[in-house]
PDB file of C-alpha atoms in Angstrom:
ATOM      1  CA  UNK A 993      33.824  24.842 -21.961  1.00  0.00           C
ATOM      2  CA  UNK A 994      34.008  21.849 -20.156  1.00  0.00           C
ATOM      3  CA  UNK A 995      36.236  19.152 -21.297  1.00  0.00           C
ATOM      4  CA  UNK A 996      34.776  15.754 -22.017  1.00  0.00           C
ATOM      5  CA  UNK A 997      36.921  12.411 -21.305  1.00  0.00           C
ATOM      6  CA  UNK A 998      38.132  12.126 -25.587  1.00  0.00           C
ATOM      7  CA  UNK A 999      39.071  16.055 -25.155  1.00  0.00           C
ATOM      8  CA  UNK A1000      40.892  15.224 -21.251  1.00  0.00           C
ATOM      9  CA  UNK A1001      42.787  12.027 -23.261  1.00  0.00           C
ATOM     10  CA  UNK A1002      43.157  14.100 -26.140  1.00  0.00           C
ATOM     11  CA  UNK A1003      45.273  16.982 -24.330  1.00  0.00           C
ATOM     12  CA  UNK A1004      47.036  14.812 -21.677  1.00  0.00           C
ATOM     13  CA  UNK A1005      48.479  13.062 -24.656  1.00  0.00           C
ATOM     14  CA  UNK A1006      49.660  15.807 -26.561  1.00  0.00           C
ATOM     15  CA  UNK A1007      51.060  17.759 -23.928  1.00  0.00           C
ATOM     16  CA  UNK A1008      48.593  20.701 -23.679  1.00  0.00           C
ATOM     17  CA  UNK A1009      48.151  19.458 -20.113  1.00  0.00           C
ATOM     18  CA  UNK A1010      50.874  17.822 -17.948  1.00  0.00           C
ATOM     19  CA  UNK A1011      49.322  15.218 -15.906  1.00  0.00           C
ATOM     20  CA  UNK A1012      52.626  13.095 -14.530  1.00  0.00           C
ATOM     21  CA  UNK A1013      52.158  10.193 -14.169  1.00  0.00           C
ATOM     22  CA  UNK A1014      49.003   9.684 -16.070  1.00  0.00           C
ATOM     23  CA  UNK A1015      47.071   6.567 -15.975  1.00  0.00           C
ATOM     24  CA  UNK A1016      44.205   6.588 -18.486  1.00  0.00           C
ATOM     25  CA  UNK A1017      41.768   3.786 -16.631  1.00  0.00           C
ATOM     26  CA  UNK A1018      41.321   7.237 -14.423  1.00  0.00           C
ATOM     27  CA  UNK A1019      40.225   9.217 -16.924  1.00  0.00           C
ATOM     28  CA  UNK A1020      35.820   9.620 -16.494  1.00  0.00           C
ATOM     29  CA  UNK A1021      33.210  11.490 -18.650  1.00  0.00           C
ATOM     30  CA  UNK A1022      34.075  15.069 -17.764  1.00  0.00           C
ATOM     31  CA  UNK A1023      37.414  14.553 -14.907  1.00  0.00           C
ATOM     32  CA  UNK A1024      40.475  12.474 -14.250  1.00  0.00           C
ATOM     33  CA  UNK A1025      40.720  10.935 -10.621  1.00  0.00           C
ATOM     34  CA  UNK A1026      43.768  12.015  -9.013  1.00  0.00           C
ATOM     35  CA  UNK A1027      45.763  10.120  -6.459  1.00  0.00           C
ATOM     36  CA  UNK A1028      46.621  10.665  -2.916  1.00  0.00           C
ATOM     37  CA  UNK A1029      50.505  11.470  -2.503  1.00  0.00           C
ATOM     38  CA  UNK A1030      52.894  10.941   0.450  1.00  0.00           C
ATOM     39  CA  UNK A1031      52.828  14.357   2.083  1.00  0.00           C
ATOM     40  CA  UNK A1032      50.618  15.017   5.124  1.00  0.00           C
ATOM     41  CA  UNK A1033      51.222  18.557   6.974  1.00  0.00           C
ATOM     42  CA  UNK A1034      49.633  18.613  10.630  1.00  0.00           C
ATOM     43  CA  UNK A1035      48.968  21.241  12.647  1.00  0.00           C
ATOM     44  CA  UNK A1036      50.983  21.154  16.491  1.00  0.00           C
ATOM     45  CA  UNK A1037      49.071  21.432  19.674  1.00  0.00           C
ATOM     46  CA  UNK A1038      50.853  24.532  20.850  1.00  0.00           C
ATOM     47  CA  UNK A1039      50.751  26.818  23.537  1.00  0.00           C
ATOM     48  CA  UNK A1040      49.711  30.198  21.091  1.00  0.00           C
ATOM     49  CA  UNK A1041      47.414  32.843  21.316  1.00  0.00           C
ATOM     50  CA  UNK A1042      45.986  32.847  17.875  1.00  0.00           C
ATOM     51  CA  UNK A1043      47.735  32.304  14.189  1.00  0.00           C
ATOM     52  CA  UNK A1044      48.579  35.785  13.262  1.00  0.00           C
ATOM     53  CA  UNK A1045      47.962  35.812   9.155  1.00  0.00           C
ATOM     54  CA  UNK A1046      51.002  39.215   8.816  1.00  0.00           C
ATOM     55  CA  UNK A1047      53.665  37.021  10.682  1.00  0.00           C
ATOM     56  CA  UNK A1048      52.560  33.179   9.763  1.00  0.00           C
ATOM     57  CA  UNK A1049      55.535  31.304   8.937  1.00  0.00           C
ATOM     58  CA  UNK A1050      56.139  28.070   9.402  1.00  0.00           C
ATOM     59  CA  UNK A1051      59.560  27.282   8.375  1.00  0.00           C
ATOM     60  CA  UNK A1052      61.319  23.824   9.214  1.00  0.00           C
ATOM     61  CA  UNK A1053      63.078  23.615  12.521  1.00  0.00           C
ATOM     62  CA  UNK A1054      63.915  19.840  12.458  1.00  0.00           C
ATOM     63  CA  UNK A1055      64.060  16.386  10.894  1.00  0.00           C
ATOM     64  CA  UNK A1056      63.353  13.158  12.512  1.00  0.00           C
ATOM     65  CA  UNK A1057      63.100   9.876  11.401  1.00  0.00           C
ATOM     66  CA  UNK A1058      61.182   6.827  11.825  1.00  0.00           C
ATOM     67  CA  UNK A1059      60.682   3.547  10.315  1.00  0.00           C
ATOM     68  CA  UNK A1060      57.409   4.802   9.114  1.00  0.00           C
ATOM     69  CA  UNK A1061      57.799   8.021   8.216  1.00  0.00           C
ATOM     70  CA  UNK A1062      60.570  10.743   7.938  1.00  0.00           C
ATOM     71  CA  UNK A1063      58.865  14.256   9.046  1.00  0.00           C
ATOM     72  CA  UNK A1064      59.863  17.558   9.171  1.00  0.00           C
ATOM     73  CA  UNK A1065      59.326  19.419  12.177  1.00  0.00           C
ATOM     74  CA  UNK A1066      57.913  23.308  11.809  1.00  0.00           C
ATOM     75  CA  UNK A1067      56.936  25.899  14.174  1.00  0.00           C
ATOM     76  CA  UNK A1068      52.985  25.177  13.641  1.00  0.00           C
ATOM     77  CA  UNK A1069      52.728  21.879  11.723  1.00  0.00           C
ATOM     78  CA  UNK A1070      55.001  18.670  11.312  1.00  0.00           C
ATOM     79  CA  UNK A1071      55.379  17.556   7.485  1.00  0.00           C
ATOM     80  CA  UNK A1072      54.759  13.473   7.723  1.00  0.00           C
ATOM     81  CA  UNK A1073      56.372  12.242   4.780  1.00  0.00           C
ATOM     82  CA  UNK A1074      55.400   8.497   4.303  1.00  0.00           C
ATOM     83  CA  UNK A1075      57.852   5.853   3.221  1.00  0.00           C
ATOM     84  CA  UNK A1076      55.890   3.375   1.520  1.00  0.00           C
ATOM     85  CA  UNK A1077      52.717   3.120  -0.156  1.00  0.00           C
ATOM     86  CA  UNK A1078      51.491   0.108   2.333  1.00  0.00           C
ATOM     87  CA  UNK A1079      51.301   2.990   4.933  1.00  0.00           C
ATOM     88  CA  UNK A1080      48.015   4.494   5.832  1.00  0.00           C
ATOM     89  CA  UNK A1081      48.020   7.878   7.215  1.00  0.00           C
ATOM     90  CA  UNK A1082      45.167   7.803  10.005  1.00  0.00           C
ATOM     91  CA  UNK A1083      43.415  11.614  10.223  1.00  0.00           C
ATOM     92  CA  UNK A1084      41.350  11.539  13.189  1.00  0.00           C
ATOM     93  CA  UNK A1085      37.968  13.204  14.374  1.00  0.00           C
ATOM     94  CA  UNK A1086      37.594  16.825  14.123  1.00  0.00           C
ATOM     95  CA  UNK A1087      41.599  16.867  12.934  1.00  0.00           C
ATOM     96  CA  UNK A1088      42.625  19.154   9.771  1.00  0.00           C
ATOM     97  CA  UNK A1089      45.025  17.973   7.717  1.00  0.00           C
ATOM     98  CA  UNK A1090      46.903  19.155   4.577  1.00  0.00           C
ATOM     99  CA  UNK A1091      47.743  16.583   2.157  1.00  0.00           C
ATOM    100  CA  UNK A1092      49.559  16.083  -1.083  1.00  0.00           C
ATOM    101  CA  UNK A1093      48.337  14.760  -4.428  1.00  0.00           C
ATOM    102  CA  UNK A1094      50.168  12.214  -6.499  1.00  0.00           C
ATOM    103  CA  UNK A1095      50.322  14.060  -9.829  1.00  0.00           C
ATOM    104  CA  UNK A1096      52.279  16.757 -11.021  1.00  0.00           C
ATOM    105  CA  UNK A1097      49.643  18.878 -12.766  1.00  0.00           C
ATOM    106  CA  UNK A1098      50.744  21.752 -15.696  1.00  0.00           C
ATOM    107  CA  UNK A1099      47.725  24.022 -17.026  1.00  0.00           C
ATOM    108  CA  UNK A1100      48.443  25.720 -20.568  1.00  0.00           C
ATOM    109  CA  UNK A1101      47.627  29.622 -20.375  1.00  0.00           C
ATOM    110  CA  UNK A1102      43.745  28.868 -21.107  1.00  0.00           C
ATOM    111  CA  UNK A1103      42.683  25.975 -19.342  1.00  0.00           C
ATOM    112  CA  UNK A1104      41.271  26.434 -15.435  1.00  0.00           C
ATOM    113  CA  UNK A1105      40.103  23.285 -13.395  1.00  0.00           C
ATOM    114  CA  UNK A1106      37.923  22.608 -10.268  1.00  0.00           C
ATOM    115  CA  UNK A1107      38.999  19.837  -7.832  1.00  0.00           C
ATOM    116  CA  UNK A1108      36.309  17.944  -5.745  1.00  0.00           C
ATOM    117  CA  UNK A1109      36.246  15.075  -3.326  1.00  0.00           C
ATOM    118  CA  UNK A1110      35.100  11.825  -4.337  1.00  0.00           C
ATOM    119  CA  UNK A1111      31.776  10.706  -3.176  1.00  0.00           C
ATOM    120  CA  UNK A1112      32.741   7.581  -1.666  1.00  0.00           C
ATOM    121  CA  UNK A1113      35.246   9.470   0.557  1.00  0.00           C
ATOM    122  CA  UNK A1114      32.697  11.828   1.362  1.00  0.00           C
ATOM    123  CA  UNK A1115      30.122   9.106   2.932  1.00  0.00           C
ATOM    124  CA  UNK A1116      32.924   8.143   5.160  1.00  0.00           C
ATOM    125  CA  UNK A1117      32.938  11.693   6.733  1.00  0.00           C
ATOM    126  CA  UNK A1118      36.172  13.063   4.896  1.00  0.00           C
ATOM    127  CA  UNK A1119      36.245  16.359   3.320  1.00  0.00           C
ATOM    128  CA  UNK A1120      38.547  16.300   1.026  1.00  0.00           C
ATOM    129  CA  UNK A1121      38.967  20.627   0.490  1.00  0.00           C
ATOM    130  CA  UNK A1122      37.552  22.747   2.863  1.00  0.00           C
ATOM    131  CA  UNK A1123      37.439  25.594   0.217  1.00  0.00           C
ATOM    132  CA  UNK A1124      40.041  26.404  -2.065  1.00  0.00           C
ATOM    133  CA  UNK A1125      39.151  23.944  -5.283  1.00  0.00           C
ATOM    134  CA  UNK A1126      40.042  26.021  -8.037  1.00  0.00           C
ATOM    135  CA  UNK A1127      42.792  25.747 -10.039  1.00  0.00           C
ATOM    136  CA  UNK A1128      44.109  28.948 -11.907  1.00  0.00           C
ATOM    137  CA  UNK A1129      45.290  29.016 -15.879  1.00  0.00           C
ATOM    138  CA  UNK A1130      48.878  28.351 -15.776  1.00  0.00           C
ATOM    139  CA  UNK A1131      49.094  27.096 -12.469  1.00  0.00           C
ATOM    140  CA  UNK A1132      51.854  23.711 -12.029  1.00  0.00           C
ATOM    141  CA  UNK A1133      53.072  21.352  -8.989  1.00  0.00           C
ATOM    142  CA  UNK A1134      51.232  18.797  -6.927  1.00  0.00           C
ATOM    143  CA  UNK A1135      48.094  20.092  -5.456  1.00  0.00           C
ATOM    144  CA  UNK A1136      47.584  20.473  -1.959  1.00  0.00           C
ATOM    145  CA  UNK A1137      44.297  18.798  -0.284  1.00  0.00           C
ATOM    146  CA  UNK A1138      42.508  20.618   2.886  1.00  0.00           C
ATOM    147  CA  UNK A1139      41.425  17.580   4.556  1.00  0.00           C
ATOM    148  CA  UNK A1140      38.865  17.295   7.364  1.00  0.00           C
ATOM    149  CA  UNK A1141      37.439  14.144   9.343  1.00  0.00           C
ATOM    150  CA  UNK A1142      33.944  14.799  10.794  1.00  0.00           C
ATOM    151  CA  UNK A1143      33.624  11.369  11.341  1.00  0.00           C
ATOM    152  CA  UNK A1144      33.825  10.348  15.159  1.00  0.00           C
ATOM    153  CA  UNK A1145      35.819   7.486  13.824  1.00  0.00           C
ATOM    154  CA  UNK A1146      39.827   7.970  12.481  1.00  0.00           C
ATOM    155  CA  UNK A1147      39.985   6.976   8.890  1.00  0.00           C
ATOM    156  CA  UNK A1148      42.584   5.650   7.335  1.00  0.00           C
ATOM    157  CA  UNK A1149      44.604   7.224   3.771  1.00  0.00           C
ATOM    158  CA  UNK A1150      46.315   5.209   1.604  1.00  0.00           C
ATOM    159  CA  UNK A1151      48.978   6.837  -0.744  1.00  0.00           C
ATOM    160  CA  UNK A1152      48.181   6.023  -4.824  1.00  0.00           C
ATOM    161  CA  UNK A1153      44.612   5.722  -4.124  1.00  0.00           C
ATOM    162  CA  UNK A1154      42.051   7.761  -5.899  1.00  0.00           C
ATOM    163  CA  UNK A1155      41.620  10.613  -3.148  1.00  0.00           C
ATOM    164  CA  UNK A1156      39.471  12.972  -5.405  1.00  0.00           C
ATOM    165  CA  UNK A1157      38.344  14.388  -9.088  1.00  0.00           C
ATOM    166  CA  UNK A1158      39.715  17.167 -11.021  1.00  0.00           C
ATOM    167  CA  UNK A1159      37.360  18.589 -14.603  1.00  0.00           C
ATOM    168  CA  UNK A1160      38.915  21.325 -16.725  1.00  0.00           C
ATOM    169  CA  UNK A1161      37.482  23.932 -18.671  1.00  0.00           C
ATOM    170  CA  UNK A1162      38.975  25.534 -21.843  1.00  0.00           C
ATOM    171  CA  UNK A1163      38.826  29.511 -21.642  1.00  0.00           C
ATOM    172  CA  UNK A1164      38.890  31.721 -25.055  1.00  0.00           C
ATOM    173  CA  UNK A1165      41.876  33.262 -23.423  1.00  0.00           C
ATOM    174  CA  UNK A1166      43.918  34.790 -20.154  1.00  0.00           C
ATOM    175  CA  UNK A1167      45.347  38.155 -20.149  1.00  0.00           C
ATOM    176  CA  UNK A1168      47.650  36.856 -17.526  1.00  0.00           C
ATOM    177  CA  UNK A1169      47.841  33.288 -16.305  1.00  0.00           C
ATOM    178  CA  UNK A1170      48.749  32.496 -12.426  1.00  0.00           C
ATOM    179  CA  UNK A1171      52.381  31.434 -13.016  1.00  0.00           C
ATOM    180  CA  UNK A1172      52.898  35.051 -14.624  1.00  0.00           C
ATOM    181  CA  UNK A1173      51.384  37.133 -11.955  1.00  0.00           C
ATOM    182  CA  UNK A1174      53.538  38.266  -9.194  1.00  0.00           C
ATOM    183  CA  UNK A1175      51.414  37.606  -6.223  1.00  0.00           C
ATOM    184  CA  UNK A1176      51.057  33.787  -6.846  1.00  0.00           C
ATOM    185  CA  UNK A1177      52.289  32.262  -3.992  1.00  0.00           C
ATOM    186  CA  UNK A1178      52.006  28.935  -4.864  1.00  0.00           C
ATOM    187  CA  UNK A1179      53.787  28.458  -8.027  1.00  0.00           C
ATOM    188  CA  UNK A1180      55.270  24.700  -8.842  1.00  0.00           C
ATOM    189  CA  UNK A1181      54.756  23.912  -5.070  1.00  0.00           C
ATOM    190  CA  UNK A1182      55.124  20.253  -3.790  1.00  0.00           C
ATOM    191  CA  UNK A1183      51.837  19.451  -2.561  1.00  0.00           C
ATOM    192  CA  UNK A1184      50.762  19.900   1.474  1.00  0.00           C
ATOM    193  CA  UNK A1185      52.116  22.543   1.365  1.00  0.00           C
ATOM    194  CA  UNK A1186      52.012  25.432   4.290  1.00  0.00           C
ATOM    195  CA  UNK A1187      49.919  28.441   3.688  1.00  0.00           C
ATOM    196  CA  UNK A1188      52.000  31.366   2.404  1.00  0.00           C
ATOM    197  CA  UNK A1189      48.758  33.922   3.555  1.00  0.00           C
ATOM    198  CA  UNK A1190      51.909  36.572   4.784  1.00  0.00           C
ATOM    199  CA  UNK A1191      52.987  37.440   1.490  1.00  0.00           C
ATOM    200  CA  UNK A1192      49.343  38.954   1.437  1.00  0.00           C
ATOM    201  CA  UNK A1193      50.156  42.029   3.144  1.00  0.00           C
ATOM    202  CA  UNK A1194      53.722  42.538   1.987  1.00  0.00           C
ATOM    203  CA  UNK A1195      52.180  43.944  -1.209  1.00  0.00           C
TER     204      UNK A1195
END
């Protein structure tokens, strides 16, 4: 079942689901706008054959420091963290970006979601998730966006603005619920954060 705006308010507020921090005047008839976080993950332009899926990891190497941003410095990406909200992050054409969300989201055991870009975003060429939208039963931490520009213009992203729309839907129930399985790789994560795909084939 799909959850209506009284039944979105209605479980926020009780604590069936965790939305921190929740701002009501986001809440619409069947999804709550979520906000853009700070995080922005970008892929290097490095000398590599391909990205081997078995062997990708892209642990920190470095931290720098500027009066704009503090980023971390992987083997593949650098993690942009912004300082201040009055800071746009500029993606620009053609570039893929991952990107953090502003809420801490907790699904209860029987409640899945679906994330989606905003439509406003959308007419400015920005694709907000190139594919993974859904949101498992138990799942927790700040969502990670898959941002694309195919706009042959850059496009600046404000942190705390509404960056896209999440709806839930109430299940009858979950034999086991992602935070409980033992492949989840993403469990409580911080939002932009880098794909874990290598844990795939240790199984």
């Amino acid at each position: 079942m799909l959850l209506s705006d009284k039944k979105i308010k209605e479980y926020i507020k009780s604590g069936k689901i965790l939305v921190d921090p929740f701002d009501e005047n986001l809440v619409g008839p069947a999804s709550l706008d979520l906000r853009l976080g700070f995080k922005f993950r970008v892929f290097k332009n490095i000398d590599v054959e391909a990205i081997d899926p078995k062997e990708y990891k892209d642990d920190i190497i470095f931290r720098t420091e500027t009066d704009r941003y503090i980023i971390h410095h992987g083997k593949y990406s650098d993690l942009y963290i912004l300082r201040d909200q009055k800071t746009p992050f500029i993606v620009h054409p053609g570039e893929f970006v991952l990107a953090s969300i502003y809420e801490y989201l907790k699904l209860p055991d029987n409640i899945a979601a679906q994330i989606q870009g905003r439509s406003s975003y959308a007419r400015l060429g920005l694709i907000i998730h190139t594919s993974a939208g859904w949101v498992d039963p138990g799942y927790s931490g700040h969502l990670t966006l898959e941002v694309v520009n195919v706009n042959k213009i850059p496009i600046k992203l404000y942190p705390i603005t509404c960056i896209a729309q999440i709806s839930f839907f109430e299940l009858d129930s979950v034999e086991t619920p992602y935070h409980a399985r033992k492949d989840s790789k993403y469990v409580d994560e911080g939002g932009a954060t880098e794909s874990r795909i290598y844990k795939d084939f240790e199984k």
